Coordinates of N, CA and C and ligand atoms in Angstrom, one line a residue:
X246 N -2.1 15.8 -83.8 CA -1.7 17.3 -83.7 C -2.6 18.0 -82.7
X247 N -2.1 18.8 -81.8 CA -3.0 19.5 -80.9 C -3.8 20.6 -81.6
X248 N -4.9 21.0 -81.0 CA -5.6 22.1 -81.6 C -4.9 23.4 -81.4
X249 N -5.0 24.3 -82.4 CA -4.4 25.6 -82.2 C -5.1 26.4 -81.2
X250 N -4.5 27.3 -80.6 CA -5.1 28.2 -79.6 C -4.7 29.7 -79.9
X251 N -5.6 30.6 -79.9 CA -5.3 32.0 -80.2 C -5.5 32.8 -78.9
X252 N -4.5 33.4 -78.5 CA -4.5 34.1 -77.2 C -4.1 35.6 -77.5
X253 N -5.0 36.5 -77.2 CA -4.6 37.9 -77.4 C -4.3 38.6 -76.0
X254 N -3.4 39.6 -76.0 CA -3.1 40.3 -74.9 C -3.6 41.8 -75.1
X255 N -4.3 42.3 -74.2 CA -4.9 43.6 -74.4 C -4.7 44.5 -73.2
X256 N -4.9 45.8 -73.4 CA -4.8 46.7 -72.3 C -4.2 48.0 -72.8
X257 N -4.3 49.1 -72.1 CA -3.9 50.4 -72.6 C -2.3 50.4 -72.7
X258 N -1.8 51.4 -73.3 CA -0.4 51.6 -73.4 C 0.3 51.6 -72.1
X259 N 1.3 50.8 -71.9 CA 2.0 50.8 -70.6 C 1.4 49.8 -69.6
X260 N 0.4 49.0 -70.0 CA -0.3 48.1 -69.0 C 0.6 46.9 -68.7
X261 N 1.5 46.6 -69.6 CA 2.4 45.4 -69.3 C 2.3 44.3 -70.2
X262 N 1.6 44.5 -71.4 CA 1.4 43.4 -72.3 C 2.7 42.8 -72.8
X263 N 3.5 43.7 -73.4 CA 4.8 43.2 -74.0 C 5.7 42.6 -72.9
X264 N 5.7 43.1 -71.7 CA 6.6 42.6 -70.7 C 6.3 41.2 -70.3
X265 N 5.1 40.7 -70.6 CA 4.8 39.3 -70.2 C 4.7 38.3 -71.3
X266 N 4.8 38.9 -72.5 CA 4.6 38.0 -73.7 C 5.6 36.9 -73.8
X267 N 6.9 37.2 -73.7 CA 7.9 36.2 -73.9 C 7.9 35.2 -72.8
X268 N 7.6 35.6 -71.5 CA 7.5 34.6 -70.4 C 6.4 33.6 -70.7
X269 N 5.3 34.2 -71.2 CA 4.1 33.3 -71.5 C 4.5 32.3 -72.6
X270 N 5.2 32.8 -73.6 CA 5.6 32.0 -74.7 C 6.6 30.9 -74.2
X271 N 7.5 31.3 -73.3 CA 8.4 30.3 -72.8 C 7.7 29.2 -72.0
X272 N 6.7 29.6 -71.2 CA 6.0 28.5 -70.5 C 5.2 27.6 -71.4
X273 N 4.7 28.1 -72.5 CA 4.0 27.3 -73.4 C 4.9 26.4 -74.2
X274 N 6.1 26.9 -74.5 CA 7.1 26.1 -75.2 C 7.6 25.0 -74.3
X275 N 7.8 25.3 -73.0 CA 8.2 24.3 -72.0 C 7.2 23.2 -71.9
X276 N 6.0 23.5 -72.2 CA 4.9 22.4 -72.2 C 4.9 21.7 -73.6
X277 N 5.8 22.0 -74.4 CA 5.9 21.2 -75.7 C 5.1 21.9 -76.8
X278 N 4.6 23.1 -76.6 CA 3.8 23.7 -77.7 C 4.7 24.5 -78.6
X279 N 4.3 24.6 -79.9 CA 4.9 25.6 -80.8 C 4.2 26.9 -80.6
X280 N 4.9 27.9 -80.5 CA 4.3 29.2 -80.2 C 4.7 30.3 -81.3
X281 N 3.7 31.0 -81.8 CA 4.0 32.1 -82.6 C 3.7 33.4 -81.8
X282 N 4.7 34.3 -81.7 CA 4.5 35.5 -81.0 C 4.3 36.6 -82.0
X283 N 3.3 37.4 -82.0 CA 3.1 38.4 -83.0 C 2.3 39.6 -82.4
X284 N 2.1 40.6 -83.2 CA 1.4 41.8 -82.7 C 0.5 42.5 -83.7
X285 N -0.3 43.3 -83.2 CA -1.2 44.1 -84.0 C -1.1 45.6 -83.6
X286 N -1.3 46.6 -84.5 CA -1.3 46.3 -85.9 C 0.1 45.9 -86.3
X287 N 0.2 44.9 -87.2 CA 1.5 44.4 -87.7 C 1.5 43.0 -87.9
X288 N 2.6 42.4 -87.8 CA 2.8 40.9 -87.9 C 3.1 40.4 -89.2
X289 N 2.9 41.2 -90.3 CA 3.4 40.9 -91.6 C 4.1 42.1 -92.2
X290 N 4.9 42.0 -93.2 CA 5.5 43.2 -93.8 C 4.5 44.3 -94.2
X291 N 3.4 43.9 -94.9 CA 2.4 44.9 -95.3 C 1.8 45.5 -94.0
X292 N 1.4 44.6 -93.1 CA 0.7 45.1 -91.9 C 1.6 46.1 -91.1
X293 N 2.9 45.8 -91.1 CA 3.9 46.7 -90.4 C 3.9 48.0 -91.0
X294 N 3.9 48.1 -92.4 CA 3.8 49.3 -93.1 C 2.5 50.1 -92.7
X295 N 1.4 49.4 -92.6 CA 0.1 50.0 -92.3 C 0.2 50.5 -90.8
X296 N 0.9 49.8 -90.0 CA 1.1 50.2 -88.6 C 1.7 51.6 -88.5
X297 N 2.8 51.7 -89.3 CA 3.6 53.0 -89.2 C 2.6 54.1 -89.6
X298 N 1.8 53.9 -90.7 CA 0.9 55.0 -91.1 C -0.1 55.2 -90.0
X299 N -0.8 54.2 -89.5 CA -1.9 54.4 -88.6 C -1.4 55.0 -87.3
X300 N -0.2 54.6 -86.8 CA 0.3 55.2 -85.5 C 1.0 56.5 -85.7
X301 N 1.4 56.8 -86.9 CA 2.3 57.9 -87.1 C 1.6 59.2 -87.7
X302 N 0.6 59.0 -88.4 CA 0.0 60.1 -89.2 C -1.4 60.4 -88.6
X303 N -1.7 61.7 -88.6 CA -3.0 62.1 -88.2 C -4.0 61.7 -89.4
X304 N -5.2 61.3 -89.0 CA -6.2 60.9 -90.0 C -7.5 60.8 -89.3
X305 N -8.6 60.8 -90.2 CA -9.9 60.7 -89.5 C -10.1 59.2 -89.1
X306 N -11.1 59.1 -88.2 CA -11.3 57.9 -87.4 C -11.6 56.7 -88.4
X307 N -12.4 57.0 -89.4 CA -12.8 55.8 -90.3 C -11.5 55.4 -91.1
X308 N -10.7 56.3 -91.6 CA -9.5 55.9 -92.3 C -8.6 55.1 -91.3
X309 N -8.5 55.5 -90.1 CA -7.7 54.8 -89.1 C -8.3 53.3 -88.9
X310 N -9.6 53.3 -88.8 CA -10.2 51.9 -88.6 C -10.0 51.0 -89.8
X311 N -10.1 51.6 -91.0 CA -9.9 50.8 -92.2 C -8.5 50.3 -92.3
X312 N -7.5 51.1 -91.9 CA -6.1 50.7 -91.9 C -5.9 49.6 -90.9
X313 N -6.5 49.7 -89.7 CA -6.3 48.7 -88.7 C -6.9 47.4 -89.2
X314 N -8.1 47.4 -89.8 CA -8.7 46.2 -90.2 C -8.0 45.6 -91.5
X315 N -7.4 46.5 -92.4 CA -6.7 46.0 -93.5 C -5.4 45.2 -93.0
X316 N -4.8 45.8 -92.0 CA -3.6 45.2 -91.5 C -4.0 43.8 -90.9
X317 N -5.1 43.8 -90.2 CA -5.6 42.6 -89.5 C -5.9 41.5 -90.5
X318 N -6.5 41.9 -91.6 CA -6.8 40.9 -92.6 C -5.5 40.2 -93.1
X319 N -4.5 41.0 -93.5 CA -3.3 40.5 -94.0 C -2.6 39.6 -92.9
X320 N -2.7 40.0 -91.7 CA -2.1 39.3 -90.6 C -2.8 37.9 -90.4
X321 N -4.1 38.0 -90.4 CA -4.9 36.8 -90.2 C -4.6 35.7 -91.3
X322 N -4.6 36.2 -92.5 CA -4.5 35.3 -93.7 C -3.1 34.7 -93.8
X323 N -2.1 35.5 -93.5 CA -0.7 35.1 -93.7 C 0.0 34.5 -92.5
X324 N -0.5 34.8 -91.3 CA 0.2 34.4 -90.1 C -0.7 33.6 -89.1
X325 N -1.8 34.2 -88.7 CA -2.6 33.6 -87.6 C -3.3 32.3 -88.1
X326 N -4.0 32.4 -89.2 CA -4.7 31.2 -89.7 C -3.8 30.0 -90.0
X327 N -2.6 30.2 -90.7 CA -1.7 29.1 -90.9 C -1.2 28.5 -89.6
X328 N -0.9 29.4 -88.6 CA -0.4 28.9 -87.3 C -1.5 28.1 -86.6
X329 N -2.7 28.5 -86.6 CA -3.7 27.7 -86.0 C -4.0 26.4 -86.7
X330 N -3.9 26.4 -88.0 CA -4.0 25.2 -88.8 C -2.9 24.2 -88.5
X331 N -1.7 24.7 -88.1 CA -0.6 23.8 -87.8 C -0.8 23.3 -86.3
X332 N -1.7 23.8 -85.6 CA -1.8 23.5 -84.2 C -1.0 24.3 -83.2
X333 N -0.5 25.4 -83.7 CA 0.4 26.3 -82.8 C -0.5 27.1 -81.9
X334 N 0.2 27.6 -80.9 CA -0.4 28.6 -80.0 C 0.0 30.0 -80.6
X335 N -0.9 30.9 -80.8 CA -0.6 32.2 -81.3 C -0.8 33.2 -80.1
X336 N 0.3 33.9 -79.8 CA 0.2 34.9 -78.7 C 0.3 36.2 -79.4
X337 N -0.8 37.0 -79.4 CA -0.9 38.2 -80.2 C -1.0 39.4 -79.3
X338 N 0.0 40.3 -79.4 CA 0.0 41.6 -78.6 C -1.0 42.5 -79.3
X339 N -2.2 42.6 -78.7 CA -3.4 43.3 -79.2 C -4.1 42.6 -80.4
X340 N -5.4 42.7 -80.5 CA -6.2 42.3 -81.6 C -7.4 43.2 -81.7
X341 N -8.6 42.7 -82.2 CA -9.7 43.6 -82.5 C -10.3 44.3 -81.3
X342 N -10.1 43.7 -80.1 CA -10.6 44.5 -78.9 C -10.0 45.8 -78.8
X343 N -8.7 45.9 -79.2 CA -8.0 47.2 -79.2 C -8.6 48.2 -80.1
X344 N -9.1 47.7 -81.3 CA -9.7 48.6 -82.2 C -11.0 49.2 -81.6
X345 N -11.8 48.3 -80.9 CA -13.0 48.8 -80.3 C -12.7 49.7 -79.1
X346 N -11.6 49.4 -78.4 CA -11.2 50.2 -77.2 C -10.7 51.6 -77.7
X347 N -9.8 51.6 -78.7 CA -9.1 52.9 -79.1 C -9.9 53.7 -80.0
X348 N -10.3 53.0 -81.2 CA -11.1 53.8 -82.2 C -12.5 54.0 -81.7
X349 N -13.1 53.0 -81.0 CA -14.5 53.0 -80.5 C -14.5 53.9 -79.3
X350 N -13.9 53.4 -78.2 CA -13.9 54.1 -76.9 C -13.1 55.4 -76.9
X351 N -11.8 55.3 -77.3 CA -11.0 56.5 -77.2 C -11.4 57.6 -78.1
X352 N -11.6 57.2 -79.4 CA -11.9 58.2 -80.4 C -13.4 58.4 -80.6
X353 N -14.2 57.6 -80.0 CA -15.7 57.8 -80.1 C -16.2 57.4 -81.4
X354 N -15.5 56.5 -82.2 CA -16.0 56.1 -83.5 C -17.1 55.1 -83.4
X355 N -18.0 55.1 -84.4 CA -19.2 54.3 -84.4 C -18.9 52.8 -84.3
X356 N -19.3 52.2 -83.2 CA -18.9 50.8 -83.0 C -19.7 49.8 -83.9
X357 N -20.8 50.3 -84.4 CA -21.5 49.4 -85.4 C -20.7 49.3 -86.7
X358 N -20.1 50.4 -87.1 CA -19.2 50.3 -88.3 C -18.0 49.4 -88.0
X359 N -17.4 49.5 -86.8 CA -16.3 48.6 -86.4 C -16.8 47.1 -86.4
X360 N -18.1 46.9 -86.0 CA -18.6 45.6 -86.0 C -18.8 45.0 -87.4
X361 N -19.1 45.9 -88.3 CA -19.3 45.5 -89.7 C -17.9 45.1 -90.3
X362 N -16.9 45.9 -90.0 CA -15.5 45.6 -90.5 C -15.1 44.3 -89.9
X363 N -15.3 44.1 -88.6 CA -15.0 42.9 -87.9 C -15.6 41.7 -88.6
X364 N -16.9 41.8 -89.0 CA -17.6 40.7 -89.6 C -17.0 40.4 -91.0
X365 N -16.5 41.4 -91.7 CA -15.9 41.1 -93.0 C -14.5 40.5 -92.8
X366 N -13.7 41.1 -92.0 CA -12.3 40.8 -91.9 C -12.1 39.5 -91.2
X367 N -12.9 39.2 -90.2 CA -12.6 38.0 -89.4 C -13.4 36.7 -89.8
X368 N -14.1 36.9 -91.0 CA -14.7 35.7 -91.6 C -13.6 35.0 -92.4
X369 N -13.1 33.8 -92.1 CA -12.0 33.2 -92.7 C -12.4 31.9 -93.2
X370 N -11.7 31.4 -94.3 CA -12.1 30.1 -94.9 C -12.2 28.9 -94.0
X371 N -11.4 28.9 -92.9 CA -11.4 27.7 -92.0 C -12.7 27.6 -91.2
X372 N -13.5 28.7 -91.2 CA -14.7 28.7 -90.3 C -15.9 28.7 -91.2
X373 N -17.0 28.1 -90.6 CA -18.3 28.0 -91.3 C -18.8 29.4 -91.5
X374 N -19.6 29.6 -92.5 CA -20.2 30.9 -92.8 C -20.9 31.4 -91.5
X375 N -20.7 32.7 -91.3 CA -21.4 33.3 -90.1 C -20.5 33.3 -88.9
X376 N -19.5 32.5 -88.9 CA -18.6 32.5 -87.7 C -17.4 33.4 -87.9
X377 N -16.9 34.0 -86.9 CA -15.7 34.9 -87.0 C -14.6 34.4 -86.2
X378 N -13.4 34.6 -86.8 CA -12.2 34.3 -86.0 C -12.0 35.3 -84.9
X379 N -12.0 34.8 -83.7 CA -11.8 35.6 -82.5 C -10.7 34.9 -81.6
X380 N -10.0 35.6 -80.8 CA -9.2 34.9 -79.8 C -10.0 33.9 -79.0
X381 N -9.3 32.8 -78.7 CA -9.9 31.8 -77.8 C -9.9 32.3 -76.3
X382 N -8.8 33.1 -76.1 CA -8.6 33.7 -74.7 C -8.0 35.1 -74.9
X383 N -8.6 36.0 -74.2 CA -8.0 37.4 -74.2 C -7.6 37.7 -72.7
X384 N -6.3 38.0 -72.6 CA -5.8 38.4 -71.3 C -5.8 39.9 -71.3
X385 N -6.7 40.5 -70.4 CA -6.8 42.0 -70.4 C -6.1 42.5 -69.2
X386 N -5.0 43.1 -69.5 CA -4.1 43.8 -68.5 C -4.7 45.1 -68.1
X387 N -5.4 45.1 -67.0 CA -6.2 46.3 -66.6 C -5.4 47.1 -65.6
X388 N -5.2 48.4 -66.0 CA -4.3 49.3 -65.2 C -4.9 50.7 -65.3
X389 N -4.9 51.4 -64.2 CA -5.3 52.8 -64.3 C -4.4 53.6 -65.2
X390 N -5.0 54.5 -66.0 CA -4.2 55.3 -66.9 C -3.0 56.1 -66.3
X391 N -3.3 56.6 -65.1 CA -2.2 57.4 -64.5 C -1.0 56.5 -64.1
X392 N -1.2 55.3 -63.7 CA -0.1 54.4 -63.4 C 0.6 54.0 -64.6
X393 N -0.2 53.7 -65.7 CA 0.4 53.3 -66.9 C 1.3 54.4 -67.5
X394 N 0.8 55.6 -67.4 CA 1.6 56.8 -67.9 C 2.9 56.9 -67.1
X395 N 2.8 56.7 -65.8 CA 4.0 56.8 -64.9 C 5.0 55.8 -65.3
X396 N 4.5 54.5 -65.6 CA 5.4 53.5 -66.0 C 6.1 53.7 -67.3
X397 N 5.4 54.4 -68.2 CA 5.9 54.6 -69.6 C 6.8 55.9 -69.6
X398 N 6.7 56.8 -68.6 CA 7.4 58.0 -68.7 C 8.9 57.8 -68.8
X399 N 9.5 58.3 -69.8 CA 10.9 58.1 -70.0 C 11.3 56.8 -70.7
X400 N 10.3 55.8 -70.8 CA 10.7 54.5 -71.3 C 11.0 54.6 -72.8
X401 N 10.2 55.5 -73.5 CA 10.4 55.6 -75.0 C 9.6 56.8 -75.4
X402 N 9.9 57.2 -76.7 CA 9.2 58.4 -77.3 C 7.8 57.9 -77.6
X403 N 6.8 58.8 -77.2 CA 5.4 58.3 -77.3 C 5.0 58.4 -78.8
X404 N 4.1 57.4 -79.3 CA 3.5 57.5 -80.6 C 2.2 58.3 -80.5
X405 N 1.5 58.3 -81.6 CA 0.3 59.1 -81.7 C -0.7 58.9 -80.5
X406 N -0.8 57.6 -80.2 CA -1.8 57.2 -79.1 C -1.2 57.4 -77.8
X407 N 0.1 57.1 -77.6 CA 0.7 57.2 -76.3 C 0.7 58.6 -75.7
X408 N 0.7 59.6 -76.7 CA 0.7 61.0 -76.2 C -0.7 61.6 -75.9
X409 N -1.7 60.7 -76.0 CA -3.1 61.2 -75.7 C -3.2 61.4 -74.2
X410 N -4.3 62.1 -73.8 CA -4.6 62.5 -72.4 C -5.0 61.3 -71.6
X411 N -5.0 61.5 -70.3 CA -5.5 60.5 -69.3 C -7.0 60.2 -69.6
X412 N -7.8 61.3 -70.0 CA -9.2 61.2 -70.3 C -9.4 60.2 -71.5
X413 N -8.5 60.4 -72.5 CA -8.6 59.5 -73.6 C -8.5 58.0 -73.1
X414 N -7.4 57.8 -72.3 CA -7.2 56.4 -71.9 C -8.3 55.9 -70.9
X415 N -9.0 56.8 -70.2 CA -10.1 56.4 -69.4 C -11.2 55.8 -70.3
X416 N -11.4 56.5 -71.5 CA -12.4 56.0 -72.4 C -11.9 54.7 -73.1
X417 N -10.6 54.5 -73.3 CA -10.1 53.2 -73.8 C -10.4 52.1 -72.8
X418 N -10.1 52.4 -71.5 CA -10.4 51.4 -70.5 C -11.8 51.0 -70.5
X419 N -12.7 52.0 -70.6 CA -14.1 51.7 -70.6 C -14.5 50.9 -71.9
X420 N -13.8 51.2 -73.0 CA -14.0 50.4 -74.2 C -13.6 48.9 -74.0
X421 N -12.5 48.7 -73.3 CA -12.2 47.3 -73.0 C -13.2 46.6 -72.1
X422 N -13.6 47.4 -71.1 CA -14.6 46.9 -70.1 C -15.9 46.5 -70.9
X423 N -16.3 47.3 -71.8 CA -17.5 47.0 -72.6 C -17.4 45.7 -73.4
X424 N -16.2 45.5 -74.0 CA -16.0 44.3 -74.8 C -15.9 43.1 -73.9
X425 N -15.3 43.3 -72.7 CA -15.2 42.1 -71.8 C -16.6 41.7 -71.3
X426 N -17.5 42.7 -71.1 CA -18.8 42.4 -70.6 C -19.6 41.7 -71.7
X427 N -19.3 42.0 -73.0 CA -20.1 41.3 -74.0 C -19.6 39.9 -74.3
X428 N -18.4 39.6 -73.8 CA -17.8 38.3 -74.1 C -17.0 37.7 -72.9
X429 N -17.7 37.5 -71.8 CA -17.1 37.2 -70.5 C -16.3 35.8 -70.5
X430 N -16.8 34.9 -71.4 CA -16.1 33.6 -71.5 C -14.7 33.7 -72.1
X431 N -14.5 34.7 -72.9 CA -13.2 34.9 -73.6 C -12.3 35.7 -72.8
X432 N -12.7 36.7 -72.1 CA -11.9 37.6 -71.4 C -11.5 37.1 -70.0
X433 N -10.2 37.3 -69.7 CA -9.8 37.2 -68.3 C -9.1 38.5 -67.9
X434 N -9.7 39.2 -66.9 CA -9.1 40.5 -66.5 C -8.0 40.2 -65.5
X435 N -6.9 40.8 -65.7 CA -5.7 40.7 -64.9 C -5.4 42.0 -64.2
X436 N -5.3 42.0 -62.9 CA -4.9 43.2 -62.2 C -3.5 43.6 -62.4
X437 N -3.2 44.5 -63.4 CA -1.9 44.8 -63.9 C -1.1 45.7 -62.9
X438 N -1.8 46.2 -61.9 CA -1.1 47.0 -60.9 C -0.2 46.2 -60.0
X439 N -0.4 44.9 -60.0 CA 0.4 44.1 -59.1 C 1.9 44.1 -59.6
X440 N 2.8 43.5 -58.8 CA 4.2 43.4 -59.2 C 4.2 42.4 -60.3
X441 N 5.3 42.5 -61.1 CA 5.4 41.7 -62.4 C 5.2 40.3 -62.2
X442 N 5.8 39.7 -61.1 CA 5.7 38.2 -60.9 C 4.2 37.8 -60.7
X443 N 3.5 38.6 -59.9 CA 2.1 38.3 -59.7 C 1.2 38.4 -61.0
X444 N 1.6 39.4 -61.8 CA 0.9 39.6 -63.0 C 1.1 38.4 -63.9
X445 N 2.4 37.9 -64.0 CA 2.7 36.8 -64.8 C 2.0 35.5 -64.3
X446 N 2.0 35.4 -63.0 CA 1.3 34.2 -62.4 C -0.2 34.1 -62.8
X447 N -0.8 35.3 -62.7 CA -2.2 35.4 -63.1 C -2.5 35.0 -64.5
X448 N -1.6 35.6 -65.4 CA -1.7 35.3 -66.8 C -1.5 33.8 -67.1
X449 N -0.5 33.2 -66.4 CA -0.2 31.8 -66.6 C -1.4 30.9 -66.1
X450 N -2.0 31.4 -65.0 CA -3.1 30.6 -64.4 C -4.3 30.6 -65.4
X451 N -4.5 31.7 -66.1 CA -5.6 31.8 -67.1 C -5.4 30.8 -68.2
X452 N -4.1 30.6 -68.6 CA -3.8 29.7 -69.7 C -3.9 28.3 -69.2
X453 N -3.4 28.1 -68.0 CA -3.4 26.7 -67.3 C -4.9 26.3 -67.1
X454 N -5.7 27.2 -66.7 CA -7.1 26.8 -66.5 C -7.8 26.3 -67.7
X455 N -7.3 26.7 -68.9 CA -7.8 26.2 -70.2 C -7.2 24.8 -70.5
X456 N -6.2 24.4 -69.8 CA -5.5 23.2 -70.1 C -4.5 23.3 -71.2
X457 N -4.0 24.5 -71.5 CA -3.1 24.7 -72.6 C -1.6 24.7 -72.2
X458 N -1.3 24.7 -70.9 CA 0.0 24.7 -70.4 C 0.1 23.9 -69.1
X459 N 1.2 23.1 -69.0 CA 1.3 22.2 -67.8 C 1.5 23.0 -66.5
Ligands
ATP3 N1 3.9 44.8 -63.0 C1 4.7 45.8 -63.3 N2 5.2 46.6 -62.4 C2 5.9 47.7 -62.7 N3 6.3 48.1 -63.9 C3 5.9 47.3 -64.9 C4 5.1 46.1 -64.7 N4 4.9 45.5 -65.9 C5 5.5 46.3 -66.8 N5 6.2 47.3 -66.2 C6 6.9 48.4 -66.9 O1 5.9 49.2 -67.5 C7 6.4 49.7 -68.8 C8 5.3 49.4 -69.8 O2 5.2 48.0 -69.9 P1 5.0 47.3 -71.4 O3 5.9 47.9 -72.4 O4 5.0 45.8 -71.2 O5 3.5 47.8 -71.6 P2 2.6 47.5 -72.9 O6 1.3 47.1 -72.4 O7 3.3 46.6 -73.8 O8 2.5 48.9 -73.5 P3 2.3 49.4 -75.1 O9 0.9 49.1 -75.4 O10 2.6 50.8 -75.1 O11 3.3 48.6 -75.9 C9 7.7 49.1 -69.0 O12 8.7 50.0 -68.7 C10 7.7 47.9 -68.1 O13 9.1 47.6 -67.7
MG4 MG1 3.9 46.8 -75.8

């Protein structure tokens, strides 16, 4: 059985994560891998309920962070961990870096508290004590907020975060940059301003470089 691989896709709203998820999944499946495509917050019935609350209702930043991590725990235990144990590839549209970027960077919430929640929630039975489940690879779709906003304009009704200001998204981008700097071996930055095909090729190259796709 092949080893499971956990790949997260990150970036601000409108950066192009969802646009490239299925093509990445198709390339992995064509290489004979079983792929689970999922998202955060969400990915289980309970976590999807929590998503609706967290994205739809105004609340203080700690409440929001607790809902995000509660959803993450349910998702990890019921979807991600079983998939990795089967040897599948998990493609996840956002994971914990998004919490650090949005709640930490965007909302200015205490990153030490987020780090404590991360340590509780991402300690899973399959890993030795002290180790946390993290993505094996994070594809960071990096795009200037003004360009992302222009791409999203008219595409759909904005949720609570999508209707935030460009300044908010500048802080989110900085939040991603901080996380990438702390974990350079896990992050691959993709220039998401490029045309779709070039973005996809860069994302595929990152997966290919790990030897996970032919
Ligand atoms: N490389 C690209 N060039 C131009 N437009 C793009 C490109 N990639 C995606 N788009 C368009 O930009 C919009 C946002 O893309 P997408 O929905 O994939 O972003 P996202 O990162 O998933 O955003 P969200 O976090 O809000 O779900 C879509 O309308 C999509 O068609
Ligand atoms: Mg999306």
